[in-house]
Amino acid sequence: MYALVDCNNFFVSCERTLDSSLENKPVVVLSNNDGCVVSRSKEAKDLGIPMAAPAFKYKELFRKYDVKSFSAKFELYNFKSQQVIEIARSYVLEYETYSIDELFLDLTGFKYINLYDYCLEIRNKIQKETSIPVSIGIAPTKTLCKVANRIVKDFPEKFNGVYIMDTPEKIEKALRWLNIGDVWGIGRKLTAKMNDSGVYKAWDLLQKPEMWVRKVMGIHGVRMINELKGIRQLELDSPSPKKSIAVTRSFMEMLMKKDEVRERVETFGMYCSERLRKQNTCCKMVTVFVQTNRFRKDLPEYRNAMTKVLPNPTNSSIIIGRVVNELFEAIFKEGFHYKKAGVIVNDFVPEDQRLISLFEEDTQNQHLPVMKAMDAMNKKYGKDKVRLGSMSGENTFGRAQLSPEYEAFLKNNTLTEANFRFH
DNA sequence: TCTGGGGTCCTAGGACCC
DNA sequence: TCTGGGGTCCTAGGACCC
């Protein structure tokens, strides 16, 4: 069996830990620029505020019902998330953090204890020590855990925060009740397709022939029906390194001038390279996109994106900046009101492979002295024993040309041993 | 006036190679 | 007019998740 621990109205619950007077009151948390509602308390949901609602449309309602609203504080949320995870994981051997407010626990092998009582204890401990209320759904597969969790949330009086779905009878009852669109992995498009074919409840999907499911949903669908039947298809994933990094923003006001948009896009590129360096990886692909305001039907719409595969992996802000600029030049068109843009980097390799790429990119032979120095160090200490350290406090050469140390270094053509790391 | 910001995975098709 | 069979890499787009 697996258990899914899911924090209730997570961002709102975090805000409540700072201010207990928010208990039992309608509260919402808003996204960047206070644009959208990204978390709602139960009271706010009861007022009919939908998820992702644009805040400006509900200003009047907020005022009328005295809804407290907060700008998102992601540092706080990350911190509280860690606390919850620490407690929950201490009860099991294997677990998977699925998102900022959810984690799966592996209860396989817990044969001689009462899983319900065990999870209730986890829940109470989290509540007591972090003040974050959680719901726990227990079932044989991840997909069914999601269902069980949903049941806990929909019937709070009945289940006291924990529901265990451990018999075929319970599973059937749940699936006959659950709308197809609420199944994990079925989104808006598929819901419409399903309804067209007479599938309204999760249970209905299981009555369809496997070939049909395969055709409509692809390989995903086959896995899903098995999961719903209680046959495990999805294992717990160990935390894996990221596969892409995206920095995208909507602008406060629409931008028409090329240089204004360029400036933002360049900044996004810088953030990407910073994050790459933080996790000691380099990327092989860079994507830039721009788009106009999709809600302004009165203005011409334009959106475009372009990807470049780099000849060599890098995390240098200079090289990435250059690529970002190149792509931006290719996709930017004059005469549109731009509202959103972003840079995405992906296809990562470990940072060790970066130096080579830097030298290969070195068209002006700026780094020739460095290569010579590297050679000398290699001879002296043996290959693979030395590595270039940071030149300027920045963990990359790409930036180094901005630093006085680096300029001095280029002038004198000297590199001291202090610039090297040994391992 | 004001409409988020991350991520993952899958598929199909084109270009190119042998 | 007929018109291989693989393979890889890359791109674009769609669908989903929180």
PDB file of N, CA and C in Angstrom, chain A residues 306-380:
ATOM      1  N   MET A 306      11.555  29.676 -30.230  1.00  0.00           N
ATOM      2  CA  MET A 306      12.607  29.044 -31.010  1.00  0.00           C
ATOM      3  C   MET A 306      13.620  28.414 -30.071  1.00  0.00           C
ATOM      4  N   THR A 307      14.142  27.293 -30.505  1.00  0.00           N
ATOM      5  CA  THR A 307      15.093  26.537 -29.693  1.00  0.00           C
ATOM      6  C   THR A 307      16.403  26.408 -30.438  1.00  0.00           C
ATOM      7  N   LYS A 308      17.478  26.517 -29.697  1.00  0.00           N
ATOM      8  CA  LYS A 308      18.772  26.259 -30.319  1.00  0.00           C
ATOM      9  C   LYS A 308      19.504  25.183 -29.535  1.00  0.00           C
ATOM     10  N   VAL A 309      20.080  24.261 -30.257  1.00  0.00           N
ATOM     11  CA  VAL A 309      20.930  23.250 -29.637  1.00  0.00           C
ATOM     12  C   VAL A 309      22.343  23.797 -29.666  1.00  0.00           C
ATOM     13  N   LEU A 310      22.960  23.865 -28.510  1.00  0.00           N
ATOM     14  CA  LEU A 310      24.294  24.462 -28.433  1.00  0.00           C
ATOM     15  C   LEU A 310      25.343  23.463 -28.921  1.00  0.00           C
ATOM     16  N   PRO A 311      26.350  23.961 -29.593  1.00  0.00           N
ATOM     17  CA  PRO A 311      27.421  23.067 -30.008  1.00  0.00           C
ATOM     18  C   PRO A 311      28.120  22.444 -28.802  1.00  0.00           C
ATOM     19  N   ASN A 312      28.156  23.197 -27.705  1.00  0.00           N
ATOM     20  CA  ASN A 312      28.772  22.686 -26.488  1.00  0.00           C
ATOM     21  C   ASN A 312      27.946  23.088 -25.278  1.00  0.00           C
ATOM     22  N   PRO A 313      27.832  22.182 -24.316  1.00  0.00           N
ATOM     23  CA  PRO A 313      27.050  22.524 -23.122  1.00  0.00           C
ATOM     24  C   PRO A 313      27.677  23.685 -22.356  1.00  0.00           C
ATOM     25  N   THR A 314      26.852  24.513 -21.775  1.00  0.00           N
ATOM     26  CA  THR A 314      27.388  25.659 -21.038  1.00  0.00           C
ATOM     27  C   THR A 314      26.425  26.087 -19.938  1.00  0.00           C
ATOM     28  N   ASN A 315      26.982  26.819 -18.971  1.00  0.00           N
ATOM     29  CA  ASN A 315      26.124  27.545 -18.038  1.00  0.00           C
ATOM     30  C   ASN A 315      26.613  28.980 -17.916  1.00  0.00           C
ATOM     31  N   SER A 316      27.420  29.358 -18.851  1.00  0.00           N
ATOM     32  CA  SER A 316      27.956  30.717 -18.848  1.00  0.00           C
ATOM     33  C   SER A 316      26.885  31.718 -19.235  1.00  0.00           C
ATOM     34  N   SER A 317      26.758  32.756 -18.423  1.00  0.00           N
ATOM     35  CA  SER A 317      25.708  33.725 -18.724  1.00  0.00           C
ATOM     36  C   SER A 317      26.030  34.486 -20.008  1.00  0.00           C
ATOM     37  N   ILE A 318      27.285  34.580 -20.330  1.00  0.00           N
ATOM     38  CA  ILE A 318      27.655  35.291 -21.559  1.00  0.00           C
ATOM     39  C   ILE A 318      27.224  34.500 -22.783  1.00  0.00           C
ATOM     40  N   ILE A 319      27.564  33.222 -22.773  1.00  0.00           N
ATOM     41  CA  ILE A 319      27.209  32.410 -23.935  1.00  0.00           C
ATOM     42  C   ILE A 319      25.694  32.257 -24.037  1.00  0.00           C
ATOM     43  N   ILE A 320      25.070  31.970 -22.899  1.00  0.00           N
ATOM     44  CA  ILE A 320      23.613  31.840 -22.929  1.00  0.00           C
ATOM     45  C   ILE A 320      22.973  33.158 -23.353  1.00  0.00           C
ATOM     46  N   GLY A 321      23.533  34.244 -22.847  1.00  0.00           N
ATOM     47  CA  GLY A 321      23.019  35.560 -23.215  1.00  0.00           C
ATOM     48  C   GLY A 321      23.091  35.783 -24.719  1.00  0.00           C
ATOM     49  N   ARG A 322      24.188  35.337 -25.291  1.00  0.00           N
ATOM     50  CA  ARG A 322      24.373  35.517 -26.731  1.00  0.00           C
ATOM     51  C   ARG A 322      23.339  34.706 -27.511  1.00  0.00           C
ATOM     52  N   VAL A 323      23.139  33.482 -27.067  1.00  0.00           N
ATOM     53  CA  VAL A 323      22.169  32.616 -27.747  1.00  0.00           C
ATOM     54  C   VAL A 323      20.759  33.175 -27.587  1.00  0.00           C
ATOM     55  N   VAL A 324      20.467  33.615 -26.358  1.00  0.00           N
ATOM     56  CA  VAL A 324      19.145  34.176 -26.099  1.00  0.00           C
ATOM     57  C   VAL A 324      18.884  35.351 -27.033  1.00  0.00           C
ATOM     58  N   ASN A 325      19.898  36.175 -27.195  1.00  0.00           N
ATOM     59  CA  ASN A 325      19.759  37.335 -28.056  1.00  0.00           C
ATOM     60  C   ASN A 325      19.527  36.953 -29.508  1.00  0.00           C
ATOM     61  N   GLU A 326      20.273  35.968 -29.915  1.00  0.00           N
ATOM     62  CA  GLU A 326      20.163  35.482 -31.292  1.00  0.00           C
ATOM     63  C   GLU A 326      18.749  34.956 -31.566  1.00  0.00           C
ATOM     64  N   LEU A 327      18.254  34.145 -30.630  1.00  0.00           N
ATOM     65  CA  LEU A 327      16.912  33.586 -30.793  1.00  0.00           C
ATOM     66  C   LEU A 327      15.861  34.685 -30.743  1.00  0.00           C
ATOM     67  N   PHE A 328      16.094  35.608 -29.823  1.00  0.00           N
ATOM     68  CA  PHE A 328      15.149  36.718 -29.697  1.00  0.00           C
ATOM     69  C   PHE A 328      15.064  37.497 -31.007  1.00  0.00           C
ATOM     70  N   GLU A 329      16.205  37.781 -31.596  1.00  0.00           N
ATOM     71  CA  GLU A 329      16.239  38.493 -32.873  1.00  0.00           C
ATOM     72  C   GLU A 329      15.415  37.755 -33.923  1.00  0.00           C
ATOM     73  N   ALA A 330      15.491  36.429 -33.871  1.00  0.00           N
ATOM     74  CA  ALA A 330      14.816  35.632 -34.898  1.00  0.00           C
ATOM     75  C   ALA A 330      13.301  35.621 -34.726  1.00  0.00           C
ATOM     76  N   ILE A 331      12.817  35.738 -33.505  1.00  0.00           N
ATOM     77  CA  ILE A 331      11.367  35.593 -33.316  1.00  0.00           C
ATOM     78  C   ILE A 331      10.641  36.904 -33.054  1.00  0.00           C
ATOM     79  N   PHE A 332      11.381  37.951 -32.686  1.00  0.00           N
ATOM     80  CA  PHE A 332      10.688  39.209 -32.373  1.00  0.00           C
ATOM     81  C   PHE A 332      10.172  39.861 -33.649  1.00  0.00           C
ATOM     82  N   LYS A 333       8.926  40.305 -33.585  1.00  0.00           N
ATOM     83  CA  LYS A 333       8.358  41.052 -34.724  1.00  0.00           C
ATOM     84  C   LYS A 333       7.850  42.387 -34.215  1.00  0.00           C
ATOM     85  N   GLU A 334       8.147  43.434 -34.984  1.00  0.00           N
ATOM     86  CA  GLU A 334       7.696  44.768 -34.602  1.00  0.00           C
ATOM     87  C   GLU A 334       6.175  44.872 -34.716  1.00  0.00           C
ATOM     88  N   GLY A 335       5.621  45.776 -33.932  1.00  0.00           N
ATOM     89  CA  GLY A 335       4.218  46.116 -34.127  1.00  0.00           C
ATOM     90  C   GLY A 335       3.235  45.360 -33.247  1.00  0.00           C
ATOM     91  N   PHE A 336       3.745  44.551 -32.333  1.00  0.00           N
ATOM     92  CA  PHE A 336       2.839  43.827 -31.445  1.00  0.00           C
ATOM     93  C   PHE A 336       2.990  44.313 -30.005  1.00  0.00           C
ATOM     94  N   HIS A 337       1.931  44.076 -29.224  1.00  0.00           N
ATOM     95  CA  HIS A 337       1.959  44.434 -27.811  1.00  0.00           C
ATOM     96  C   HIS A 337       2.336  43.194 -27.024  1.00  0.00           C
ATOM     97  N   TYR A 338       3.565  43.127 -26.583  1.00  0.00           N
ATOM     98  CA  TYR A 338       4.034  41.916 -25.902  1.00  0.00           C
ATOM     99  C   TYR A 338       3.659  41.936 -24.428  1.00  0.00           C
ATOM    100  N   LYS A 339       3.265  40.757 -23.954  1.00  0.00           N
ATOM    101  CA  LYS A 339       2.769  40.669 -22.583  1.00  0.00           C
ATOM    102  C   LYS A 339       3.543  39.638 -21.774  1.00  0.00           C
ATOM    103  N   LYS A 340       4.166  38.714 -22.449  1.00  0.00           N
ATOM    104  CA  LYS A 340       4.804  37.625 -21.727  1.00  0.00           C
ATOM    105  C   LYS A 340       5.998  37.114 -22.510  1.00  0.00           C
ATOM    106  N   ALA A 341       6.998  36.663 -21.802  1.00  0.00           N
ATOM    107  CA  ALA A 341       8.168  36.091 -22.475  1.00  0.00           C
ATOM    108  C   ALA A 341       8.868  35.158 -21.508  1.00  0.00           C
ATOM    109  N   GLY A 342       9.763  34.353 -22.036  1.00  0.00           N
ATOM    110  CA  GLY A 342      10.472  33.444 -21.154  1.00  0.00           C
ATOM    111  C   GLY A 342      11.665  32.800 -21.825  1.00  0.00           C
ATOM    112  N   VAL A 343      12.518  32.245 -20.971  1.00  0.00           N
ATOM    113  CA  VAL A 343      13.671  31.480 -21.445  1.00  0.00           C
ATOM    114  C   VAL A 343      13.621  30.129 -20.741  1.00  0.00           C
ATOM    115  N   ILE A 344      13.823  29.074 -21.500  1.00  0.00           N
ATOM    116  CA  ILE A 344      13.847  27.722 -20.935  1.00  0.00           C
ATOM    117  C   ILE A 344      15.144  27.052 -21.355  1.00  0.00           C
ATOM    118  N   VAL A 345      15.831  26.470 -20.406  1.00  0.00           N
ATOM    119  CA  VAL A 345      17.037  25.708 -20.754  1.00  0.00           C
ATOM    120  C   VAL A 345      16.820  24.266 -20.339  1.00  0.00           C
ATOM    121  N   ASN A 346      17.319  23.336 -21.148  1.00  0.00           N
ATOM    122  CA  ASN A 346      17.194  21.933 -20.762  1.00  0.00           C
ATOM    123  C   ASN A 346      18.283  21.074 -21.387  1.00  0.00           C
ATOM    124  N   ASP A 347      18.139  19.789 -21.195  1.00  0.00           N
ATOM    125  CA  ASP A 347      19.122  18.811 -21.645  1.00  0.00           C
ATOM    126  C   ASP A 347      20.460  19.051 -20.923  1.00  0.00           C
ATOM    127  N   PHE A 348      20.488  18.678 -19.668  1.00  0.00           N
ATOM    128  CA  PHE A 348      21.637  19.022 -18.822  1.00  0.00           C
ATOM    129  C   PHE A 348      22.742  17.985 -18.832  1.00  0.00           C
ATOM    130  N   VAL A 349      23.954  18.461 -18.638  1.00  0.00           N
ATOM    131  CA  VAL A 349      25.096  17.574 -18.399  1.00  0.00           C
ATOM    132  C   VAL A 349      25.858  18.139 -17.205  1.00  0.00           C
ATOM    133  N   PRO A 350      26.644  17.315 -16.524  1.00  0.00           N
ATOM    134  CA  PRO A 350      27.389  17.813 -15.376  1.00  0.00           C
ATOM    135  C   PRO A 350      28.353  18.932 -15.766  1.00  0.00           C
ATOM    136  N   GLU A 351      28.641  19.774 -14.814  1.00  0.00           N
ATOM    137  CA  GLU A 351      29.404  20.988 -15.086  1.00  0.00           C
ATOM    138  C   GLU A 351      30.822  20.710 -15.558  1.00  0.00           C
ATOM    139  N   ASP A 352      31.377  19.574 -15.147  1.00  0.00           N
ATOM    140  CA  ASP A 352      32.755  19.264 -15.503  1.00  0.00           C
ATOM    141  C   ASP A 352      33.010  19.348 -16.995  1.00  0.00           C
ATOM    142  N   GLN A 353      31.967  19.129 -17.756  1.00  0.00           N
ATOM    143  CA  GLN A 353      32.159  19.143 -19.203  1.00  0.00           C
ATOM    144  C   GLN A 353      32.194  20.555 -19.765  1.00  0.00           C
ATOM    145  N   ARG A 354      32.053  21.538 -18.885  1.00  0.00           N
ATOM    146  CA  ARG A 354      31.886  22.891 -19.370  1.00  0.00           C
ATOM    147  C   ARG A 354      33.153  23.536 -19.881  1.00  0.00           C
ATOM    148  N   LEU A 355      34.251  23.340 -19.182  1.00  0.00           N
ATOM    149  CA  LEU A 355      35.469  24.064 -19.539  1.00  0.00           C
ATOM    150  C   LEU A 355      35.846  23.844 -20.995  1.00  0.00           C
ATOM    151  N   ILE A 356      35.746  22.601 -21.407  1.00  0.00           N
ATOM    152  CA  ILE A 356      36.052  22.285 -22.792  1.00  0.00           C
ATOM    153  C   ILE A 356      35.211  23.144 -23.719  1.00  0.00           C
ATOM    154  N   SER A 357      33.948  23.186 -23.399  1.00  0.00           N
ATOM    155  CA  SER A 357      33.063  23.918 -24.288  1.00  0.00           C
ATOM    156  C   SER A 357      33.449  25.389 -24.327  1.00  0.00           C
ATOM    157  N   LEU A 358      33.831  25.904 -23.200  1.00  0.00           N
ATOM    158  CA  LEU A 358      34.189  27.312 -23.159  1.00  0.00           C
ATOM    159  C   LEU A 358      35.364  27.593 -24.081  1.00  0.00           C
ATOM    160  N   PHE A 359      36.358  26.741 -24.024  1.00  0.00           N
ATOM    161  CA  PHE A 359      37.530  26.971 -24.853  1.00  0.00           C
ATOM    162  C   PHE A 359      37.203  26.812 -26.329  1.00  0.00           C
ATOM    163  N   GLU A 360      36.339  25.871 -26.610  1.00  0.00           N
ATOM    164  CA  GLU A 360      35.989  25.681 -28.016  1.00  0.00           C
ATOM    165  C   GLU A 360      35.219  26.865 -28.567  1.00  0.00           C
ATOM    166  N   GLU A 361      34.497  27.525 -27.662  1.00  0.00           N
ATOM    167  CA  GLU A 361      33.727  28.688 -28.092  1.00  0.00           C
ATOM    168  C   GLU A 361      34.578  29.941 -28.175  1.00  0.00           C
ATOM    169  N   ASP A 362      35.818  29.818 -27.779  1.00  0.00           N
ATOM    170  CA  ASP A 362      36.677  30.978 -27.546  1.00  0.00           C
ATOM    171  C   ASP A 362      37.240  31.521 -28.847  1.00  0.00           C
ATOM    172  N   THR A 363      36.444  32.291 -29.538  1.00  0.00           N
ATOM    173  CA  THR A 363      36.859  32.736 -30.868  1.00  0.00           C
ATOM    174  C   THR A 363      37.995  33.756 -30.825  1.00  0.00           C
ATOM    175  N   GLN A 364      38.057  34.536 -29.757  1.00  0.00           N
ATOM    176  CA  GLN A 364      39.103  35.571 -29.724  1.00  0.00           C
ATOM    177  C   GLN A 364      40.337  35.124 -28.948  1.00  0.00           C
ATOM    178  N   ASN A 365      40.420  33.854 -28.697  1.00  0.00           N
ATOM    179  CA  ASN A 365      41.571  33.331 -27.962  1.00  0.00           C
ATOM    180  C   ASN A 365      41.754  33.982 -26.605  1.00  0.00           C
ATOM    181  N   GLN A 366      40.674  34.471 -26.058  1.00  0.00           N
ATOM    182  CA  GLN A 366      40.761  35.115 -24.754  1.00  0.00           C
ATOM    183  C   GLN A 366      41.268  34.164 -23.691  1.00  0.00           C
ATOM    184  N   HIS A 367      40.946  32.900 -23.856  1.00  0.00           N
ATOM    185  CA  HIS A 367      41.232  31.950 -22.791  1.00  0.00           C
ATOM    186  C   HIS A 367      42.465  31.113 -23.059  1.00  0.00           C
ATOM    187  N   LEU A 368      43.151  31.462 -24.140  1.00  0.00           N
ATOM    188  CA  LEU A 368      44.352  30.722 -24.473  1.00  0.00           C
ATOM    189  C   LEU A 368      45.323  30.631 -23.299  1.00  0.00           C
ATOM    190  N   PRO A 369      45.589  31.755 -22.626  1.00  0.00           N
ATOM    191  CA  PRO A 369      46.502  31.682 -21.476  1.00  0.00           C
ATOM    192  C   PRO A 369      45.999  30.710 -20.412  1.00  0.00           C
ATOM    193  N   VAL A 370      44.698  30.632 -20.271  1.00  0.00           N
ATOM    194  CA  VAL A 370      44.155  29.713 -19.272  1.00  0.00           C
ATOM    195  C   VAL A 370      44.454  28.284 -19.665  1.00  0.00           C
ATOM    196  N   MET A 371      44.290  28.014 -20.942  1.00  0.00           N
ATOM    197  CA  MET A 371      44.567  26.661 -21.407  1.00  0.00           C
ATOM    198  C   MET A 371      46.031  26.307 -21.186  1.00  0.00           C
ATOM    199  N   LYS A 372      46.885  27.277 -21.478  1.00  0.00           N
ATOM    200  CA  LYS A 372      48.317  27.040 -21.259  1.00  0.00           C
ATOM    201  C   LYS A 372      48.600  26.755 -19.794  1.00  0.00           C
ATOM    202  N   ALA A 373      47.986  27.569 -18.950  1.00  0.00           N
ATOM    203  CA  ALA A 373      48.188  27.374 -17.513  1.00  0.00           C
ATOM    204  C   ALA A 373      47.675  26.013 -17.077  1.00  0.00           C
ATOM    205  N   MET A 374      46.557  25.621 -17.636  1.00  0.00           N
ATOM    206  CA  MET A 374      46.002  24.305 -17.313  1.00  0.00           C
ATOM    207  C   MET A 374      46.982  23.200 -17.689  1.00  0.00           C
ATOM    208  N   ASP A 375      47.526  23.343 -18.874  1.00  0.00           N
ATOM    209  CA  ASP A 375      48.522  22.365 -19.325  1.00  0.00           C
ATOM    210  C   ASP A 375      49.668  22.251 -18.338  1.00  0.00           C
ATOM    211  N   ALA A 376      50.173  23.434 -17.961  1.00  0.00           N
ATOM    212  CA  ALA A 376      51.308  23.465 -17.029  1.00  0.00           C
ATOM    213  C   ALA A 376      50.937  22.771 -15.725  1.00  0.00           C
ATOM    214  N   MET A 377      49.739  23.066 -15.219  1.00  0.00           N
ATOM    215  CA  MET A 377      49.316  22.465 -13.956  1.00  0.00           C
ATOM    216  C   MET A 377      49.146  20.958 -14.103  1.00  0.00           C
ATOM    217  N   ASN A 378      48.629  20.565 -15.217  1.00  0.00           N
ATOM    218  CA  ASN A 378      48.453  19.139 -15.461  1.00  0.00           C
ATOM    219  C   ASN A 378      49.785  18.408 -15.469  1.00  0.00           C
ATOM    220  N   LYS A 379      50.754  19.062 -16.088  1.00  0.00           N
ATOM    221  CA  LYS A 379      52.081  18.451 -16.133  1.00  0.00           C
ATOM    222  C   LYS A 379      52.658  18.320 -14.735  1.00  0.00           C
ATOM    223  N   LYS A 380      52.455  19.387 -13.976  1.00  0.00           N
ATOM    224  CA  LYS A 380      53.067  19.432 -12.650  1.00  0.00           C
ATOM    225  C   LYS A 380      52.415  18.440 -11.680  1.00  0.00           C
TER     226      LYS A 380
END
